Amino acid sequence: MQFVLRLRYDIHLELDKISVDIGQFSQFEFKSIQAYSTYLHETIHWWQHIGSTIGFILSLSHPSQAHINIKALKEYTNYTGCMKPIKKYNAKYAKTNTPTDNEFRTINTIINNFHDIEYFKNIVISPRSVQEHVKEDLFESVGHSYHIAYSSFCHLLASCFDMKYNFIPNANLWLDEFTRLRENKCEGYYYGSPIGIPLIGVHDLFEGQARFCQLHYLHYAAGGNIDWDDFDKAGLLSGVYYSSFELFLELIGEDRPNSISSPLVALYLLVIDLSINPTDGFPFDIIQFETFIESVDPGIRFTYICNKIKSEHPEVKTKINKYSKEEFFEITDLLANAILCISPSAALKTISKWVDEEESIQQLMTEENSFNFSDENLPIRLLFSRFIRFQLDKLSTPEFFCWPGYHMTMNANEETLSKFKEHQALFADNKDGNIYPRTFEDKEEKNVVETFNKFYAWVSGYDLTRQWIVNDGDFTYDFFWLTDKLSMDEFEEWADANFKQVYGVSTKDFQIL
């Protein structure tokens, strides 16, 4: 929810000794190489959140919880005055779960929109969280939460770039189908439905991908002289960092290979890439509503893909030897077809077509080129532009984004390093602990700084909106994670002004329940 890449102080000190432009790594002490591998690991987390389909939807889920409710939140203040939190007001005064009066219909909309997106986030990231959510009155079903999260995401993008739904999927057309699934008691889509819990979630997949790309980097940077035993001794192969690889081996029926340079490890990274980039619901419309959960849930996709490798396509276990574009597209297309999904290559080409054909996207990318964004919905414009930029580069060099540890060592050249620089995190901490915008060689610094300031003004508004809806007690203004250069009073004044600009009321006007 903060959109920040953070590193430990000692990692910053090591990175200061080297340049991010390095092409030959052997000249540096291994301690510096280790530090750089950590930076690569954390940068991959940025890629996951800004460049993968599921990560991008998760990244916009926090803004969505505010944007989708702005109209209703303004109506709420007209009906009830400034009362906080809304969740407690509803629990205290609502007489029914299906209100007919305007006040509680509005409150019902706010509460349900917020929690459905929250459930989606939690279940996708950590599937076992559903065991707690089913005990809550507001939880209807996994399918309903996924429907609302995807609908909110598509509506948010459409409101900014495609009001007529010419290229963003029209989620308005999904309602009848999801209603049908609920009424027909289709498993996963109605209240009280049995719930299957995936063996793994996004947390495991994201950490596994980042860790194994990091290990690739260390292995190849050291000339292949460090491998499993070294990583085991260093404690790098345990817990959430290893769980998805362990499951991968189990599902495809293989033991751990002799070296991390094995084609099996390359295949594992490709399977994660395919798992976290579903295409149903975005960028394409939903093909089969009955299997929507299975089509988009990364943990389920990961399991299905591994099962298909074992049962139908064992030949892919040894196919990746060159870490090439051809290998990437051939195998992802094959496995996507095996699980009856549109391939990532088709998705990349479709998004590239938007840039060629859609005027609103062309305008967005013009703003991205100069880093001078329209003020209206600026965070959405900024994040979507970086998502699109990522897809364009991934279409041309998918192998770099799937196996960066290999390509930044064995294939280190000007193009590779330029690509890595282009897709560094937009916002990162420094040794002093404060957050700063990254610099671009081709963009004016004043535009970057201004965009940074406006972006975090919006983020402060998202935070206060979340507090308004569900947090007990007074509003808090603890934004010291952003910078220590302002006092609490200054933060309070800044955040309150941002909130008032959106909702027309001050956080000081609220009565706390």
Coordinates of C-alpha atoms in Angstrom, one line a residue:
M1 CA 0.0 0.0 0.0
Q2 CA 3.1 2.3 0.2
F3 CA 4.6 1.4 -3.2
V4 CA 8.2 1.6 -1.8
L5 CA 11.3 -0.5 -2.3
R6 CA 13.2 -0.7 0.9
L7 CA 16.7 -2.0 1.7
R8 CA 18.6 -2.5 4.9
Y9 CA 21.2 0.1 5.9
D10 CA 24.1 -2.3 5.4
I11 CA 22.9 -3.1 1.9
H12 CA 22.8 0.6 1.0
L13 CA 26.4 0.9 2.2
E14 CA 27.5 -2.0 -0.1
L15 CA 25.6 -0.7 -3.1
D16 CA 27.3 2.7 -2.7
K17 CA 30.6 1.0 -3.5
I18 CA 29.4 0.0 -6.9
S19 CA 27.4 1.4 -9.8
V20 CA 24.0 0.1 -11.0
D21 CA 25.6 0.3 -14.5
I22 CA 28.1 -2.5 -13.8
G23 CA 28.5 -5.0 -16.6
Q24 CA 31.3 -7.2 -15.2
F25 CA 30.8 -8.3 -11.7
S26 CA 34.0 -10.3 -11.0
Q27 CA 36.0 -7.2 -10.2
F28 CA 33.9 -6.6 -7.0
E29 CA 34.1 -8.3 -3.7
F30 CA 31.5 -11.0 -3.2
K31 CA 29.9 -9.0 -0.4
S32 CA 29.0 -6.4 -2.9
I33 CA 27.7 -9.0 -5.3
Q34 CA 25.5 -10.3 -2.5
A35 CA 24.2 -6.9 -1.8
Y36 CA 23.4 -6.4 -5.4
S37 CA 21.6 -9.7 -5.5
T38 CA 19.4 -8.4 -2.7
Y39 CA 18.7 -5.3 -4.7
L40 CA 17.7 -7.5 -7.6
H41 CA 15.4 -9.5 -5.3
E42 CA 13.6 -6.4 -4.1
T43 CA 13.4 -5.0 -7.7
I44 CA 11.7 -8.2 -8.8
H45 CA 9.1 -7.6 -6.1
W46 CA 8.5 -4.2 -7.8
W47 CA 8.2 -6.0 -11.1
Q48 CA 5.7 -8.4 -9.7
H49 CA 3.5 -5.6 -8.4
I50 CA 3.7 -3.3 -11.4
G51 CA 4.3 -5.8 -14.2
S52 CA 2.3 -9.0 -13.5
T53 CA -1.4 -9.1 -14.1
I54 CA -2.3 -10.3 -10.6
G55 CA 0.3 -8.0 -9.0
F56 CA -1.1 -5.0 -10.8
I57 CA -4.6 -5.8 -9.8
L58 CA -3.4 -6.1 -6.2
S59 CA -1.5 -2.8 -6.4
L60 CA -4.7 -1.1 -7.6
S61 CA -6.9 -2.8 -5.0
H62 CA -6.0 -0.3 -2.3
P63 CA -6.8 2.7 -4.5
S64 CA -9.9 0.9 -5.8
Q65 CA -11.3 0.7 -2.3
A66 CA -11.3 4.5 -2.2
H67 CA -12.1 5.3 -5.8
I68 CA -15.0 2.9 -6.1
N69 CA -16.6 4.4 -3.0
I70 CA -16.0 8.1 -3.4
K71 CA -19.5 9.0 -4.6
A72 CA -21.0 6.8 -1.8
L73 CA -18.7 8.3 0.8
K74 CA -19.8 11.8 -0.1
E75 CA -23.4 10.7 0.1
Y76 CA -22.7 9.1 3.5
T77 CA -21.7 12.5 5.0
N78 CA -24.9 14.0 3.7
Y79 CA -27.0 11.3 5.3
T80 CA -25.2 10.8 8.6
G81 CA -22.8 13.7 9.0
C82 CA -19.1 13.0 9.7
M83 CA -19.2 9.7 11.7
K84 CA -16.2 7.4 12.1
P85 CA -15.8 4.5 11.6
I86 CA -18.5 3.6 9.1
K87 CA -18.2 -0.1 9.9
K88 CA -19.1 0.6 13.6
Y89 CA -21.9 3.0 12.7
N90 CA -23.4 0.3 10.5
A91 CA -23.1 -2.3 13.2
K92 CA -24.7 0.0 15.8
Y93 CA -27.6 1.3 13.7
A94 CA -28.4 -1.0 10.8
K95 CA -31.5 -3.0 11.3
T96 CA -31.1 -5.4 8.4
N97 CA -28.5 -6.8 6.0
T98 CA -30.7 -5.8 3.0
P99 CA -31.6 -2.2 3.8
T100 CA -34.2 -0.3 1.8
D101 CA -33.6 3.2 3.1
N102 CA -31.0 5.4 1.2
E103 CA -28.7 5.9 4.2
F104 CA -28.1 2.3 4.9
R105 CA -28.1 1.3 1.3
T106 CA -25.2 3.7 0.8
I107 CA -23.4 2.3 3.9
N108 CA -24.0 -1.2 2.7
T109 CA -22.4 -0.3 -0.7
I110 CA -19.3 1.2 1.0
I111 CA -18.8 -1.7 3.5
N112 CA -19.4 -4.5 1.0
N113 CA -17.2 -2.9 -1.7
F114 CA -14.4 -2.4 0.7
H115 CA -14.5 -5.9 2.2
D116 CA -15.0 -7.8 -1.0
I117 CA -11.8 -6.3 -2.4
E118 CA -10.1 -6.9 1.0
Y119 CA -11.1 -10.6 0.9
F120 CA -9.8 -11.0 -2.6
K121 CA -6.5 -9.5 -1.6
N122 CA -6.1 -11.7 1.4
I123 CA -7.2 -14.9 -0.2
V124 CA -5.0 -14.5 -3.3
I125 CA -2.0 -13.7 -1.1
S126 CA -2.6 -16.2 1.6
P127 CA -5.3 -18.8 0.7
R128 CA -5.7 -20.1 4.2
S129 CA -7.0 -16.7 5.3
V130 CA -10.4 -17.8 3.8
Q131 CA -10.8 -20.0 6.9
E132 CA -11.2 -16.8 9.0
H133 CA -13.2 -14.8 6.5
V134 CA -16.0 -17.4 6.2
K135 CA -16.8 -16.7 9.8
E136 CA -17.5 -13.1 9.0
D137 CA -21.0 -11.9 8.2
L138 CA -19.8 -9.7 5.3
F139 CA -18.2 -12.6 3.5
E140 CA -20.4 -14.1 0.8
S141 CA -18.2 -16.4 -1.3
V142 CA -14.8 -16.6 -3.0
G143 CA -16.3 -16.1 -6.4
H144 CA -18.2 -13.0 -5.3
S145 CA -15.1 -11.4 -3.9
Y146 CA -13.1 -12.2 -7.0
H147 CA -16.0 -10.8 -9.1
I148 CA -16.1 -7.5 -7.2
A149 CA -12.3 -7.1 -7.1
Y150 CA -12.0 -7.6 -10.9
S151 CA -15.0 -5.5 -11.7
S152 CA -13.7 -2.6 -9.5
F153 CA -10.4 -2.9 -11.2
C154 CA -11.8 -2.8 -14.7
H155 CA -14.3 0.0 -13.9
L156 CA -11.4 2.0 -12.4
L157 CA -9.3 1.7 -15.6
A158 CA -12.3 2.3 -17.8
S159 CA -13.3 5.5 -15.9
C160 CA -9.8 6.9 -16.7
F161 CA -9.2 5.6 -20.2
D162 CA -12.1 3.8 -21.8
M163 CA -15.5 5.2 -20.8
K164 CA -17.2 3.2 -23.6
Y165 CA -15.4 0.0 -22.8
N166 CA -13.9 -0.4 -26.3
F167 CA -10.9 -2.2 -25.0
I168 CA -11.1 -2.6 -21.2
P169 CA -13.4 -5.6 -20.4
N170 CA -16.9 -4.4 -19.6
A171 CA -17.5 -5.7 -16.1
N172 CA -21.1 -4.4 -16.3
L173 CA -21.9 -7.4 -18.5
W174 CA -20.6 -9.9 -15.9
L175 CA -23.3 -9.4 -13.3
D176 CA -26.0 -11.6 -14.8
E177 CA -23.5 -14.5 -15.2
F178 CA -22.3 -14.3 -11.6
T179 CA -25.9 -14.0 -10.4
R180 CA -26.7 -17.1 -12.4
L181 CA -23.8 -19.0 -10.7
R182 CA -25.0 -17.9 -7.3
E183 CA -28.6 -18.9 -7.9
N184 CA -27.6 -22.2 -9.4
K185 CA -25.5 -23.0 -6.4
C186 CA -22.3 -23.3 -8.4
E187 CA -19.5 -24.2 -6.0
G188 CA -17.5 -21.2 -5.0
Y189 CA -20.0 -18.7 -6.0
Y190 CA -22.8 -18.8 -3.4
Y191 CA -23.1 -18.1 0.4
G192 CA -22.1 -21.2 2.4
S193 CA -20.5 -22.9 -0.6
P194 CA -17.8 -25.5 0.1
I195 CA -14.4 -23.8 -0.3
G196 CA -11.3 -25.4 -1.8
I197 CA -8.1 -23.9 -0.4
P198 CA -5.1 -23.8 -2.9
L199 CA -1.9 -25.4 -1.8
I200 CA 0.0 -22.2 -2.3
G201 CA -0.6 -18.4 -2.6
V202 CA 0.8 -15.3 -4.2
H203 CA 3.1 -14.7 -1.1
D204 CA 4.9 -18.0 -1.7
L205 CA 5.1 -17.5 -5.5
F206 CA 6.4 -13.9 -5.3
E207 CA 9.0 -14.8 -2.7
G208 CA 10.0 -17.9 -4.6
Q209 CA 10.4 -16.1 -7.8
A210 CA 12.4 -13.3 -6.3
R211 CA 14.6 -15.6 -4.3
F212 CA 15.4 -18.0 -7.2
C213 CA 16.2 -15.2 -9.5
Q214 CA 18.5 -13.9 -6.8
L215 CA 20.2 -17.3 -6.5
H216 CA 20.6 -17.6 -10.3
Y217 CA 22.4 -14.2 -10.2
L218 CA 24.7 -15.3 -7.4
H219 CA 25.4 -18.7 -9.0
Y220 CA 26.3 -17.2 -12.4
A221 CA 28.1 -14.1 -11.0
A222 CA 30.3 -16.5 -9.1
G223 CA 31.1 -18.5 -12.3
G224 CA 28.9 -21.4 -11.1
N225 CA 31.1 -21.9 -8.1
I226 CA 28.3 -21.6 -5.6
D227 CA 25.3 -23.8 -5.6
W228 CA 22.7 -25.7 -3.5
D229 CA 25.0 -26.5 -0.6
D230 CA 26.1 -22.9 -0.2
F231 CA 22.6 -21.6 -0.4
D232 CA 21.4 -24.2 2.2
K233 CA 24.2 -23.2 4.6
A234 CA 23.4 -19.5 4.1
G235 CA 19.7 -20.2 5.0
L236 CA 18.4 -19.1 1.6
L237 CA 16.3 -22.2 1.0
S238 CA 13.6 -22.3 3.6
G239 CA 10.1 -21.2 4.5
V240 CA 8.2 -19.0 2.0
Y241 CA 11.3 -18.6 -0.2
Y242 CA 11.4 -22.3 -0.9
S243 CA 7.9 -23.6 -0.5
S244 CA 6.7 -23.1 -4.0
F245 CA 9.8 -24.8 -5.5
E246 CA 9.3 -27.7 -3.1
L247 CA 5.7 -28.0 -4.3
F248 CA 6.8 -27.7 -7.9
L249 CA 9.1 -30.6 -7.6
E250 CA 6.5 -32.7 -5.8
L251 CA 3.8 -32.0 -8.4
I252 CA 5.9 -32.7 -11.5
G253 CA 7.5 -35.8 -9.8
E254 CA 11.1 -34.8 -9.7
D255 CA 13.9 -34.6 -7.1
R256 CA 15.9 -31.4 -6.7
P257 CA 18.4 -31.3 -9.6
N258 CA 22.1 -31.3 -9.1
S259 CA 22.6 -27.6 -9.8
I260 CA 20.5 -24.4 -9.8
S261 CA 21.5 -24.0 -13.4
S262 CA 19.3 -27.0 -14.3
P263 CA 16.5 -26.5 -16.9
L264 CA 14.1 -27.5 -14.1
V265 CA 14.8 -24.3 -12.2
A266 CA 14.4 -22.3 -15.3
L267 CA 11.0 -24.1 -15.9
Y268 CA 10.0 -23.3 -12.3
L269 CA 10.5 -19.6 -12.9
L270 CA 8.6 -19.8 -16.1
V271 CA 5.7 -21.6 -14.4
I272 CA 5.5 -18.8 -11.8
D273 CA 5.5 -16.2 -14.5
L274 CA 2.6 -18.0 -16.2
S275 CA 0.8 -18.4 -12.9
I276 CA 0.8 -14.8 -11.9
N277 CA -0.3 -13.5 -15.3
P278 CA -3.8 -14.8 -15.8
T279 CA -5.6 -13.3 -18.9
D280 CA -9.3 -13.9 -18.0
G281 CA -11.0 -10.7 -16.9
F282 CA -8.1 -8.6 -17.9
P283 CA -6.8 -7.9 -20.5
F284 CA -9.4 -10.2 -22.1
D285 CA -13.0 -10.7 -21.2
I286 CA -14.1 -13.7 -19.0
I287 CA -14.3 -16.8 -21.2
Q288 CA -15.9 -19.3 -18.8
F289 CA -17.6 -17.9 -15.7
E290 CA -17.9 -21.3 -14.0
T291 CA -14.1 -21.6 -13.9
F292 CA -13.3 -18.0 -13.3
I293 CA -11.7 -18.6 -9.9
E294 CA -9.5 -21.4 -11.3
S295 CA -8.5 -19.2 -14.2
V296 CA -7.3 -16.2 -12.3
D297 CA -6.1 -17.5 -8.9
P298 CA -2.3 -17.8 -9.1
G299 CA -2.0 -20.6 -6.6
I300 CA -4.6 -22.8 -8.4
R301 CA -3.0 -22.0 -11.8
F302 CA 0.4 -23.0 -10.4
T303 CA -0.9 -26.4 -9.3
Y304 CA -2.8 -27.0 -12.5
I305 CA 0.2 -26.1 -14.7
C306 CA 2.5 -28.4 -12.7
N307 CA 0.0 -31.2 -13.0
K308 CA -0.2 -30.7 -16.7
I309 CA 3.6 -30.8 -17.0
K310 CA 3.6 -34.2 -15.3
S311 CA 0.7 -35.7 -17.1
E312 CA 0.9 -34.2 -20.6
H313 CA 4.1 -32.3 -21.2
P314 CA 7.0 -33.9 -19.4
E315 CA 9.2 -32.9 -22.3
V316 CA 9.3 -29.3 -21.1
K317 CA 11.4 -30.3 -18.1
T318 CA 14.5 -30.3 -20.2
K319 CA 13.6 -27.7 -22.8
I320 CA 15.0 -24.5 -21.3
N321 CA 18.8 -24.4 -22.0
K322 CA 19.3 -21.0 -23.7
Y323 CA 17.0 -18.9 -21.5
S324 CA 15.7 -17.5 -24.8
K325 CA 12.7 -15.6 -26.0
E326 CA 11.8 -18.6 -28.3
E327 CA 11.9 -21.0 -25.3
F328 CA 9.8 -18.6 -23.2
F329 CA 7.0 -18.2 -25.7
E330 CA 6.9 -21.8 -27.0
I331 CA 6.5 -23.2 -23.5
T332 CA 4.2 -20.6 -22.0
D333 CA 1.9 -20.9 -25.1
L334 CA 2.0 -24.7 -24.7
L335 CA 1.2 -24.7 -21.0
A336 CA -1.4 -21.9 -21.3
N337 CA -3.2 -24.0 -23.9
A338 CA -3.0 -27.1 -21.6
I339 CA -4.9 -25.3 -18.9
L340 CA -7.4 -23.8 -21.4
C341 CA -6.3 -20.2 -21.0
I342 CA -5.3 -17.5 -23.5
S343 CA -1.6 -17.3 -23.5
P344 CA 0.5 -14.4 -22.0
S345 CA 2.0 -13.8 -25.5
A346 CA -1.5 -12.9 -26.8
A347 CA -2.0 -10.6 -23.8
L348 CA 1.3 -8.8 -24.4
K349 CA 0.4 -8.3 -28.1
T350 CA -3.1 -7.0 -27.2
I351 CA -1.7 -4.4 -24.8
S352 CA 0.9 -3.4 -27.3
K353 CA -2.0 -2.9 -29.8
W354 CA -3.7 -0.5 -27.3
V355 CA -0.6 1.7 -27.6
D356 CA -0.8 1.6 -31.4
E357 CA -4.6 2.2 -31.7
E358 CA -6.2 3.7 -28.6
E359 CA -5.9 7.5 -28.3
S360 CA -6.3 7.6 -24.5
I361 CA -3.4 5.1 -24.1
Q362 CA -1.3 7.1 -26.5
Q363 CA -2.0 10.2 -24.5
L364 CA -1.1 8.3 -21.3
M365 CA 2.2 7.1 -22.7
T366 CA 3.0 10.7 -23.8
E367 CA 2.5 11.7 -20.2
E368 CA 4.7 8.8 -19.1
N369 CA 7.5 9.9 -21.6
S370 CA 7.7 13.3 -19.9
F371 CA 6.6 12.1 -16.5
N372 CA 4.2 15.0 -16.5
F373 CA 0.8 13.4 -15.6
S374 CA -2.7 14.8 -15.6
D375 CA -3.8 15.5 -12.1
E376 CA -7.0 13.6 -12.4
N377 CA -6.6 10.1 -11.0
L378 CA -2.8 10.6 -11.1
P379 CA -1.8 7.4 -9.2
I380 CA -3.9 5.3 -11.6
R381 CA -2.3 7.0 -14.6
L382 CA 1.2 6.6 -13.3
L383 CA 0.9 3.0 -12.3
F384 CA -1.0 2.0 -15.5
S385 CA 1.6 3.7 -17.7
R386 CA 4.4 1.7 -16.0
F387 CA 2.4 -1.5 -16.3
I388 CA 2.1 -0.8 -20.0
R389 CA 5.8 0.1 -20.4
F390 CA 6.6 -3.2 -18.7
Q391 CA 4.4 -5.2 -21.1
L392 CA 5.9 -3.5 -24.1
D393 CA 9.5 -4.4 -23.0
K394 CA 8.4 -7.9 -22.0
L395 CA 6.9 -8.5 -25.4
S396 CA 10.3 -7.8 -27.0
T397 CA 12.5 -9.5 -24.4
P398 CA 10.4 -11.8 -22.1
E399 CA 13.4 -13.9 -21.4
F400 CA 15.0 -11.0 -19.5
F401 CA 12.1 -10.6 -17.1
C402 CA 11.6 -14.4 -16.6
W403 CA 15.3 -15.2 -15.9
P404 CA 17.0 -11.8 -15.0
G405 CA 19.6 -13.5 -12.8
Y406 CA 21.0 -15.3 -15.8
H407 CA 20.8 -12.4 -18.2
M408 CA 22.3 -9.9 -15.9
T409 CA 25.4 -12.0 -15.5
M410 CA 25.8 -14.4 -18.5
N411 CA 24.3 -11.9 -20.9
A412 CA 25.2 -8.6 -19.4
N413 CA 25.3 -6.0 -22.1
E414 CA 24.2 -2.4 -22.7
E415 CA 20.7 -3.4 -23.7
T416 CA 20.2 -5.7 -20.6
L417 CA 21.5 -3.1 -18.2
S418 CA 19.4 -0.4 -19.8
K419 CA 16.3 -2.6 -19.4
F420 CA 17.0 -3.1 -15.8
K421 CA 17.5 0.6 -15.2
E422 CA 14.3 1.4 -17.0
H423 CA 12.3 -0.9 -14.7
Q424 CA 13.8 0.0 -11.3
A425 CA 11.2 0.9 -8.6
L426 CA 9.8 4.4 -8.9
F427 CA 10.1 5.1 -5.2
A428 CA 12.8 3.7 -2.9
D429 CA 14.4 4.5 0.5
N430 CA 17.9 5.8 1.0
K431 CA 20.4 5.3 3.8
D432 CA 18.7 8.0 5.8
G433 CA 15.4 6.0 5.7
N434 CA 13.5 8.6 3.7
I435 CA 11.7 7.8 0.5
Y436 CA 12.8 9.4 -2.8
P437 CA 11.7 9.2 -6.4
R438 CA 14.2 7.5 -8.8
T439 CA 15.9 9.5 -11.4
F440 CA 15.5 9.1 -15.2
E441 CA 18.2 10.1 -17.7
D442 CA 15.5 11.1 -20.2
K443 CA 13.1 12.9 -17.9
E444 CA 13.2 16.3 -16.2
E445 CA 13.8 16.0 -12.5
K446 CA 11.2 18.6 -11.6
N447 CA 8.5 16.5 -13.3
V448 CA 9.6 13.4 -11.4
V449 CA 9.7 15.2 -8.1
E450 CA 6.3 16.9 -8.7
T451 CA 4.8 13.5 -9.7
F452 CA 6.2 11.9 -6.5
N453 CA 4.7 14.6 -4.3
K454 CA 1.3 14.4 -6.0
F455 CA 1.3 10.5 -5.9
Y456 CA 1.9 10.4 -2.2
A457 CA -0.7 13.1 -1.5
W458 CA -3.2 10.6 -3.1
V459 CA -1.7 7.7 -1.1
S460 CA -2.3 9.7 2.1
G461 CA -6.0 10.1 1.1
Y462 CA -6.3 6.3 0.5
D463 CA -4.9 5.7 4.0
L464 CA -7.3 8.1 5.6
T465 CA -10.2 6.7 3.6
R466 CA -9.4 3.2 4.9
Q467 CA -9.3 4.5 8.4
W468 CA -12.6 6.2 8.0
I469 CA -14.3 3.0 6.8
V470 CA -12.9 0.4 9.2
N471 CA -10.4 1.7 11.8
D472 CA -11.6 2.5 15.4
G473 CA -10.5 5.7 17.1
D474 CA -9.3 9.0 15.8
F475 CA -7.6 9.5 12.5
T476 CA -3.9 9.0 12.7
Y477 CA -1.3 10.8 10.5
D478 CA 1.8 8.7 11.0
F479 CA 3.5 9.1 7.7
F480 CA 7.0 9.0 9.1
W481 CA 7.6 6.0 6.9
L482 CA 7.7 8.5 4.0
T483 CA 10.1 11.0 5.5
D484 CA 11.4 12.3 8.8
K485 CA 11.6 15.8 7.5
L486 CA 8.1 16.8 8.6
S487 CA 6.7 17.0 12.1
M488 CA 3.5 15.2 13.1
D489 CA 1.6 18.5 12.9
E490 CA 2.8 19.1 9.4
F491 CA 1.8 15.6 8.4
E492 CA -1.6 16.2 9.9
E493 CA -2.1 19.4 8.0
W494 CA -0.9 17.9 4.7
A495 CA -2.9 14.7 4.9
D496 CA -6.1 16.5 6.1
A497 CA -5.8 19.0 3.2
N498 CA -5.6 16.1 0.7
F499 CA -8.6 14.4 2.3
K500 CA -10.7 17.6 2.3
Q501 CA -9.9 18.2 -1.4
V502 CA -11.5 14.8 -2.2
Y503 CA -14.5 14.7 0.2
G504 CA -15.2 18.3 1.0
V505 CA -14.9 17.7 4.8
S506 CA -12.0 17.8 7.2
T507 CA -10.9 14.8 9.3
K508 CA -11.3 17.3 12.2
D509 CA -15.1 17.4 11.6
F510 CA -15.6 13.7 12.5
Q511 CA -17.3 12.4 15.5
I512 CA -15.6 9.2 16.7
L513 CA -17.9 6.3 17.7

